[in-house]
């Protein structure tokens, strides 16, 4: 059981990670230094190093923590049934681009940087595992095997992130259209009693 001091320390660490990530997301990874980050976190540089080994450690931990929270928010909006599925697919790219666009841009700045690439590889291995578990949770709701759902989740996420980065409507629409068609086929095959709710043109 954590002591009060351990809980307080973790709460402060989380607060610093969130403020740090938000600051970098707003200003860019290469435009501000550690003093500016400390100011954004309402502390001095020495205080930062009470919670993190160095600036790299802070960047790595804050990116992982904050992007995992983005995933959690994304999954909270998950469809609960087939009828809800189409609303989710139509709305989620615009919602997450508006709410998380700057965070996605920072995530790619961090995880494509040569210093941090290995941490990106580790993070996305975790993403693979988390989205597979997410697909398993949807299997019973949608009546589609999770092995079929998992790659479709990745298509949706990629389309959402690409749109958040570049606001590319053509790419988004092409991915979403294929996703919907594939889901229609899977519903017809695995859950024909369900009403898909998709509008075909």
PDB file of C-alpha atoms in Angstrom:
ATOM      1  CA  UNK A   1       0.000   0.000   0.000  1.00  0.00           C
ATOM      2  CA  UNK A   2       1.382   3.379  -0.963  1.00  0.00           C
ATOM      3  CA  UNK A   3       2.180   5.851   1.759  1.00  0.00           C
ATOM      4  CA  UNK A   4       0.757   9.364   1.687  1.00  0.00           C
ATOM      5  CA  UNK A   5       4.173  10.677   0.652  1.00  0.00           C
ATOM      6  CA  UNK A   6       4.388   8.190  -2.227  1.00  0.00           C
ATOM      7  CA  UNK A   7       0.929   9.182  -3.422  1.00  0.00           C
ATOM      8  CA  UNK A   8       1.789  12.871  -3.174  1.00  0.00           C
ATOM      9  CA  UNK A   9       5.041  12.298  -5.039  1.00  0.00           C
ATOM     10  CA  UNK A  10       3.239  10.424  -7.821  1.00  0.00           C
ATOM     11  CA  UNK A  11       0.565  13.127  -8.034  1.00  0.00           C
ATOM     12  CA  UNK A  12       3.268  15.788  -8.434  1.00  0.00           C
ATOM     13  CA  UNK A  13       5.091  13.671 -11.009  1.00  0.00           C
ATOM     14  CA  UNK A  14       1.881  13.290 -13.028  1.00  0.00           C
ATOM     15  CA  UNK A  15       1.207  17.018 -12.783  1.00  0.00           C
ATOM     16  CA  UNK A  16       4.689  17.776 -14.136  1.00  0.00           C
ATOM     17  CA  UNK A  17       4.329  15.242 -16.965  1.00  0.00           C
ATOM     18  CA  UNK A  18       1.000  16.696 -18.083  1.00  0.00           C
ATOM     19  CA  UNK A  19       2.224  20.296 -17.965  1.00  0.00           C
ATOM     20  CA  UNK A  20       5.480  19.387 -19.694  1.00  0.00           C
ATOM     21  CA  UNK A  21       3.713  17.519 -22.482  1.00  0.00           C
ATOM     22  CA  UNK A  22       1.181  20.306 -22.980  1.00  0.00           C
ATOM     23  CA  UNK A  23       3.974  22.871 -23.124  1.00  0.00           C
ATOM     24  CA  UNK A  24       5.925  20.930 -25.745  1.00  0.00           C
ATOM     25  CA  UNK A  25       2.728  20.231 -27.678  1.00  0.00           C
ATOM     26  CA  UNK A  26       2.035  23.960 -27.834  1.00  0.00           C
ATOM     27  CA  UNK A  27       5.580  25.193 -28.518  1.00  0.00           C
ATOM     28  CA  UNK A  28       7.326  22.285 -30.246  1.00  0.00           C
ATOM     29  CA  UNK A  29       9.969  19.867 -29.035  1.00  0.00           C
ATOM     30  CA  UNK A  30      12.992  21.835 -30.207  1.00  0.00           C
ATOM     31  CA  UNK A  31      11.957  25.392 -29.424  1.00  0.00           C
ATOM     32  CA  UNK A  32      12.081  25.516 -25.623  1.00  0.00           C
ATOM     33  CA  UNK A  33      14.590  24.464 -22.983  1.00  0.00           C
ATOM     34  CA  UNK A  34      14.448  22.958 -19.551  1.00  0.00           C
ATOM     35  CA  UNK A  35      14.038  26.328 -17.796  1.00  0.00           C
ATOM     36  CA  UNK A  36      10.914  27.086 -19.810  1.00  0.00           C
ATOM     37  CA  UNK A  37       9.562  23.636 -18.998  1.00  0.00           C
ATOM     38  CA  UNK A  38      10.230  24.199 -15.306  1.00  0.00           C
ATOM     39  CA  UNK A  39       8.424  27.540 -15.473  1.00  0.00           C
ATOM     40  CA  UNK A  40       5.451  25.898 -17.172  1.00  0.00           C
ATOM     41  CA  UNK A  41       5.385  23.350 -14.346  1.00  0.00           C
ATOM     42  CA  UNK A  42       5.542  26.108 -11.717  1.00  0.00           C
ATOM     43  CA  UNK A  43       8.839  24.919 -10.277  1.00  0.00           C
ATOM     44  CA  UNK A  44      12.574  25.279 -10.792  1.00  0.00           C
ATOM     45  CA  UNK A  45      14.912  22.984 -12.698  1.00  0.00           C
ATOM     46  CA  UNK A  46      16.220  21.383  -9.505  1.00  0.00           C
ATOM     47  CA  UNK A  47      12.664  20.443  -8.566  1.00  0.00           C
ATOM     48  CA  UNK A  48      12.152  18.715 -11.922  1.00  0.00           C
ATOM     49  CA  UNK A  49      15.185  16.563 -11.254  1.00  0.00           C
ATOM     50  CA  UNK A  50      13.713  15.397  -7.971  1.00  0.00           C
ATOM     51  CA  UNK A  51      11.129  13.494 -10.026  1.00  0.00           C
ATOM     52  CA  UNK A  52      13.002  12.653 -13.239  1.00  0.00           C
ATOM     53  CA  UNK A  53      16.586  11.624 -13.980  1.00  0.00           C
ATOM     54  CA  UNK A  54      17.053  14.265 -16.663  1.00  0.00           C
ATOM     55  CA  UNK A  55      15.148  16.094 -19.400  1.00  0.00           C
ATOM     56  CA  UNK A  56      15.171  13.045 -21.683  1.00  0.00           C
ATOM     57  CA  UNK A  57      13.594  10.965 -18.920  1.00  0.00           C
ATOM     58  CA  UNK A  58      10.905  13.614 -18.450  1.00  0.00           C
ATOM     59  CA  UNK A  59      10.153  13.738 -22.180  1.00  0.00           C
ATOM     60  CA  UNK A  60       9.988   9.939 -22.460  1.00  0.00           C
ATOM     61  CA  UNK A  61       7.793   9.449 -19.412  1.00  0.00           C
ATOM     62  CA  UNK A  62       5.477  12.370 -20.156  1.00  0.00           C
ATOM     63  CA  UNK A  63       4.951  11.226 -23.750  1.00  0.00           C
ATOM     64  CA  UNK A  64       4.094   7.679 -22.715  1.00  0.00           C
ATOM     65  CA  UNK A  65       1.815   8.805 -19.899  1.00  0.00           C
ATOM     66  CA  UNK A  66      -0.074  11.467 -21.830  1.00  0.00           C
ATOM     67  CA  UNK A  67      -0.528   9.412 -24.993  1.00  0.00           C
ATOM     68  CA  UNK A  68      -1.820   6.494 -22.929  1.00  0.00           C
ATOM     69  CA  UNK A  69      -4.385   8.909 -21.481  1.00  0.00           C
ATOM     70  CA  UNK A  70      -5.346   9.903 -25.045  1.00  0.00           C
ATOM     71  CA  UNK A  71      -5.934   6.204 -25.782  1.00  0.00           C
ATOM     72  CA  UNK A  72      -8.101   5.913 -22.676  1.00  0.00           C
ATOM     73  CA  UNK A  73     -10.261   8.855 -23.759  1.00  0.00           C
ATOM     74  CA  UNK A  74     -10.546   7.372 -27.244  1.00  0.00           C
ATOM     75  CA  UNK A  75     -11.661   4.002 -25.905  1.00  0.00           C
ATOM     76  CA  UNK A  76     -14.195   5.545 -23.545  1.00  0.00           C
ATOM     77  CA  UNK A  77     -16.124   6.563 -26.657  1.00  0.00           C
ATOM     78  CA  UNK A  78     -16.130   3.010 -27.999  1.00  0.00           C
ATOM     79  CA  UNK A  79     -19.376   1.757 -29.567  1.00  0.00           C
ATOM     80  CA  UNK A  80     -21.535  -0.434 -27.383  1.00  0.00           C
ATOM     81  CA  UNK A  81     -23.401  -2.110 -30.250  1.00  0.00           C
ATOM     82  CA  UNK A  82     -23.575  -2.285 -34.036  1.00  0.00           C
ATOM     83  CA  UNK A  83     -26.014   0.613 -34.318  1.00  0.00           C
ATOM     84  CA  UNK A  84     -23.624   2.840 -32.365  1.00  0.00           C
ATOM     85  CA  UNK A  85     -20.655   1.766 -34.458  1.00  0.00           C
ATOM     86  CA  UNK A  86     -21.316   4.008 -37.442  1.00  0.00           C
ATOM     87  CA  UNK A  87     -21.797   7.137 -35.351  1.00  0.00           C
ATOM     88  CA  UNK A  88     -18.486   6.398 -33.647  1.00  0.00           C
ATOM     89  CA  UNK A  89     -16.615   5.998 -36.941  1.00  0.00           C
ATOM     90  CA  UNK A  90     -18.081   9.199 -38.388  1.00  0.00           C
ATOM     91  CA  UNK A  91     -17.496  11.371 -35.329  1.00  0.00           C
ATOM     92  CA  UNK A  92     -14.255  10.132 -33.767  1.00  0.00           C
ATOM     93  CA  UNK A  93     -11.734  11.453 -36.347  1.00  0.00           C
ATOM     94  CA  UNK A  94     -12.950  15.038 -35.984  1.00  0.00           C
ATOM     95  CA  UNK A  95     -13.321  14.815 -32.203  1.00  0.00           C
ATOM     96  CA  UNK A  96      -9.827  13.448 -31.622  1.00  0.00           C
ATOM     97  CA  UNK A  97      -8.209  15.808 -34.143  1.00  0.00           C
ATOM     98  CA  UNK A  98      -9.703  18.798 -32.362  1.00  0.00           C
ATOM     99  CA  UNK A  99      -8.918  17.551 -28.867  1.00  0.00           C
ATOM    100  CA  UNK A 100      -5.630  15.706 -29.388  1.00  0.00           C
ATOM    101  CA  UNK A 101      -4.137  17.000 -32.650  1.00  0.00           C
ATOM    102  CA  UNK A 102      -1.210  18.823 -31.027  1.00  0.00           C
ATOM    103  CA  UNK A 103      -0.489  15.794 -28.860  1.00  0.00           C
ATOM    104  CA  UNK A 104      -0.297  13.470 -31.867  1.00  0.00           C
ATOM    105  CA  UNK A 105       2.087  15.882 -33.587  1.00  0.00           C
ATOM    106  CA  UNK A 106       4.330  15.976 -30.524  1.00  0.00           C
ATOM    107  CA  UNK A 107       4.208  12.197 -30.128  1.00  0.00           C
ATOM    108  CA  UNK A 108       5.630  11.763 -33.621  1.00  0.00           C
ATOM    109  CA  UNK A 109       8.281  14.428 -32.996  1.00  0.00           C
ATOM    110  CA  UNK A 110       9.394  12.494 -29.930  1.00  0.00           C
ATOM    111  CA  UNK A 111       9.156   8.929 -31.186  1.00  0.00           C
ATOM    112  CA  UNK A 112      10.818   9.581 -34.546  1.00  0.00           C
ATOM    113  CA  UNK A 113      13.731  11.402 -32.908  1.00  0.00           C
ATOM    114  CA  UNK A 114      16.875   9.206 -33.027  1.00  0.00           C
ATOM    115  CA  UNK A 115      17.333   9.519 -29.248  1.00  0.00           C
ATOM    116  CA  UNK A 116      13.829   8.306 -28.482  1.00  0.00           C
ATOM    117  CA  UNK A 117      13.020   5.907 -31.307  1.00  0.00           C
ATOM    118  CA  UNK A 118      13.543   2.776 -29.169  1.00  0.00           C
ATOM    119  CA  UNK A 119      11.025   4.120 -26.662  1.00  0.00           C
ATOM    120  CA  UNK A 120       8.584   4.637 -29.517  1.00  0.00           C
ATOM    121  CA  UNK A 121       9.042   1.018 -30.552  1.00  0.00           C
ATOM    122  CA  UNK A 122       8.299  -0.091 -26.994  1.00  0.00           C
ATOM    123  CA  UNK A 123       5.286   2.219 -26.743  1.00  0.00           C
ATOM    124  CA  UNK A 124       3.752   0.926 -29.968  1.00  0.00           C
ATOM    125  CA  UNK A 125       4.286  -2.686 -28.914  1.00  0.00           C
ATOM    126  CA  UNK A 126       2.130  -1.771 -25.947  1.00  0.00           C
ATOM    127  CA  UNK A 127      -0.378  -0.158 -28.306  1.00  0.00           C
ATOM    128  CA  UNK A 128      -0.584  -3.426 -30.244  1.00  0.00           C
ATOM    129  CA  UNK A 129      -1.364  -5.304 -27.046  1.00  0.00           C
ATOM    130  CA  UNK A 130      -3.865  -2.744 -25.730  1.00  0.00           C
ATOM    131  CA  UNK A 131      -5.793  -2.531 -29.001  1.00  0.00           C
ATOM    132  CA  UNK A 132      -5.916  -6.316 -29.252  1.00  0.00           C
ATOM    133  CA  UNK A 133      -7.485  -6.422 -25.785  1.00  0.00           C
ATOM    134  CA  UNK A 134      -9.814  -3.620 -26.868  1.00  0.00           C
ATOM    135  CA  UNK A 135     -10.862  -5.686 -29.894  1.00  0.00           C
ATOM    136  CA  UNK A 136     -11.576  -8.636 -27.597  1.00  0.00           C
ATOM    137  CA  UNK A 137     -13.884  -6.429 -25.529  1.00  0.00           C
ATOM    138  CA  UNK A 138     -15.767  -5.458 -28.706  1.00  0.00           C
ATOM    139  CA  UNK A 139     -16.132  -9.019 -29.958  1.00  0.00           C
ATOM    140  CA  UNK A 140     -19.209  -9.752 -27.850  1.00  0.00           C
ATOM    141  CA  UNK A 141     -20.809  -6.387 -28.608  1.00  0.00           C
ATOM    142  CA  UNK A 142     -20.390  -6.553 -32.371  1.00  0.00           C
ATOM    143  CA  UNK A 143     -20.498 -10.293 -32.933  1.00  0.00           C
ATOM    144  CA  UNK A 144     -17.291 -10.165 -34.980  1.00  0.00           C
ATOM    145  CA  UNK A 145     -14.148 -12.160 -34.025  1.00  0.00           C
ATOM    146  CA  UNK A 146     -11.538  -9.958 -32.401  1.00  0.00           C
ATOM    147  CA  UNK A 147      -8.914 -11.151 -34.907  1.00  0.00           C
ATOM    148  CA  UNK A 148     -10.969  -9.390 -37.587  1.00  0.00           C
ATOM    149  CA  UNK A 149     -11.646  -6.308 -35.473  1.00  0.00           C
ATOM    150  CA  UNK A 150      -8.022  -5.643 -34.471  1.00  0.00           C
ATOM    151  CA  UNK A 151      -6.684  -4.633 -37.915  1.00  0.00           C
ATOM    152  CA  UNK A 152      -9.773  -2.495 -38.485  1.00  0.00           C
ATOM    153  CA  UNK A 153      -9.014  -0.603 -35.286  1.00  0.00           C
ATOM    154  CA  UNK A 154      -5.546   0.137 -36.627  1.00  0.00           C
ATOM    155  CA  UNK A 155      -7.015   1.412 -39.895  1.00  0.00           C
ATOM    156  CA  UNK A 156      -9.316   3.734 -37.954  1.00  0.00           C
ATOM    157  CA  UNK A 157      -6.550   4.958 -35.645  1.00  0.00           C
ATOM    158  CA  UNK A 158      -4.194   5.586 -38.555  1.00  0.00           C
ATOM    159  CA  UNK A 159      -6.892   7.528 -40.384  1.00  0.00           C
ATOM    160  CA  UNK A 160      -7.635   9.575 -37.257  1.00  0.00           C
ATOM    161  CA  UNK A 161      -3.992  10.380 -36.553  1.00  0.00           C
ATOM    162  CA  UNK A 162      -3.264  11.227 -40.189  1.00  0.00           C
ATOM    163  CA  UNK A 163      -6.235  13.577 -40.235  1.00  0.00           C
ATOM    164  CA  UNK A 164      -5.147  15.144 -36.939  1.00  0.00           C
ATOM    165  CA  UNK A 165      -1.675  15.738 -38.383  1.00  0.00           C
ATOM    166  CA  UNK A 166      -2.589  17.002 -41.849  1.00  0.00           C
ATOM    167  CA  UNK A 167      -6.370  17.557 -42.035  1.00  0.00           C
ATOM    168  CA  UNK A 168      -6.381  15.438 -45.181  1.00  0.00           C
ATOM    169  CA  UNK A 169     -10.065  14.864 -45.944  1.00  0.00           C
ATOM    170  CA  UNK A 170      -9.380  12.726 -49.033  1.00  0.00           C
ATOM    171  CA  UNK A 171      -7.222  10.271 -47.098  1.00  0.00           C
ATOM    172  CA  UNK A 172      -9.690  10.184 -44.217  1.00  0.00           C
ATOM    173  CA  UNK A 173     -12.722   9.570 -46.421  1.00  0.00           C
ATOM    174  CA  UNK A 174     -11.005   6.827 -48.430  1.00  0.00           C
ATOM    175  CA  UNK A 175      -9.957   4.987 -45.279  1.00  0.00           C
ATOM    176  CA  UNK A 176     -13.340   5.370 -43.579  1.00  0.00           C
ATOM    177  CA  UNK A 177     -15.229   4.199 -46.670  1.00  0.00           C
ATOM    178  CA  UNK A 178     -13.141   1.027 -46.910  1.00  0.00           C
ATOM    179  CA  UNK A 179     -13.482   0.481 -43.177  1.00  0.00           C
ATOM    180  CA  UNK A 180     -17.270   0.739 -43.348  1.00  0.00           C
ATOM    181  CA  UNK A 181     -17.513  -1.593 -46.325  1.00  0.00           C
ATOM    182  CA  UNK A 182     -15.346  -4.163 -44.560  1.00  0.00           C
ATOM    183  CA  UNK A 183     -17.425  -3.917 -41.403  1.00  0.00           C
ATOM    184  CA  UNK A 184     -20.606  -4.393 -43.434  1.00  0.00           C
ATOM    185  CA  UNK A 185     -19.195  -7.594 -44.904  1.00  0.00           C
ATOM    186  CA  UNK A 186     -18.064  -8.861 -41.510  1.00  0.00           C
ATOM    187  CA  UNK A 187     -21.451  -8.083 -39.951  1.00  0.00           C
ATOM    188  CA  UNK A 188     -23.220  -9.928 -42.777  1.00  0.00           C
ATOM    189  CA  UNK A 189     -20.912 -12.908 -42.261  1.00  0.00           C
ATOM    190  CA  UNK A 190     -20.665 -13.094 -38.472  1.00  0.00           C
ATOM    191  CA  UNK A 191     -23.681 -11.219 -37.127  1.00  0.00           C
ATOM    192  CA  UNK A 192     -26.386 -11.106 -39.826  1.00  0.00           C
ATOM    193  CA  UNK A 193     -29.163 -10.529 -37.271  1.00  0.00           C
ATOM    194  CA  UNK A 194     -27.721  -7.129 -36.359  1.00  0.00           C
ATOM    195  CA  UNK A 195     -28.851  -3.990 -38.137  1.00  0.00           C
ATOM    196  CA  UNK A 196     -25.718  -2.356 -39.473  1.00  0.00           C
ATOM    197  CA  UNK A 197     -27.170   1.129 -39.804  1.00  0.00           C
ATOM    198  CA  UNK A 198     -24.703   2.009 -42.531  1.00  0.00           C
ATOM    199  CA  UNK A 199     -25.956   4.006 -45.457  1.00  0.00           C
ATOM    200  CA  UNK A 200     -24.884   2.644 -48.803  1.00  0.00           C
ATOM    201  CA  UNK A 201     -24.687   4.918 -51.815  1.00  0.00           C
TER     202      UNK A 201
END
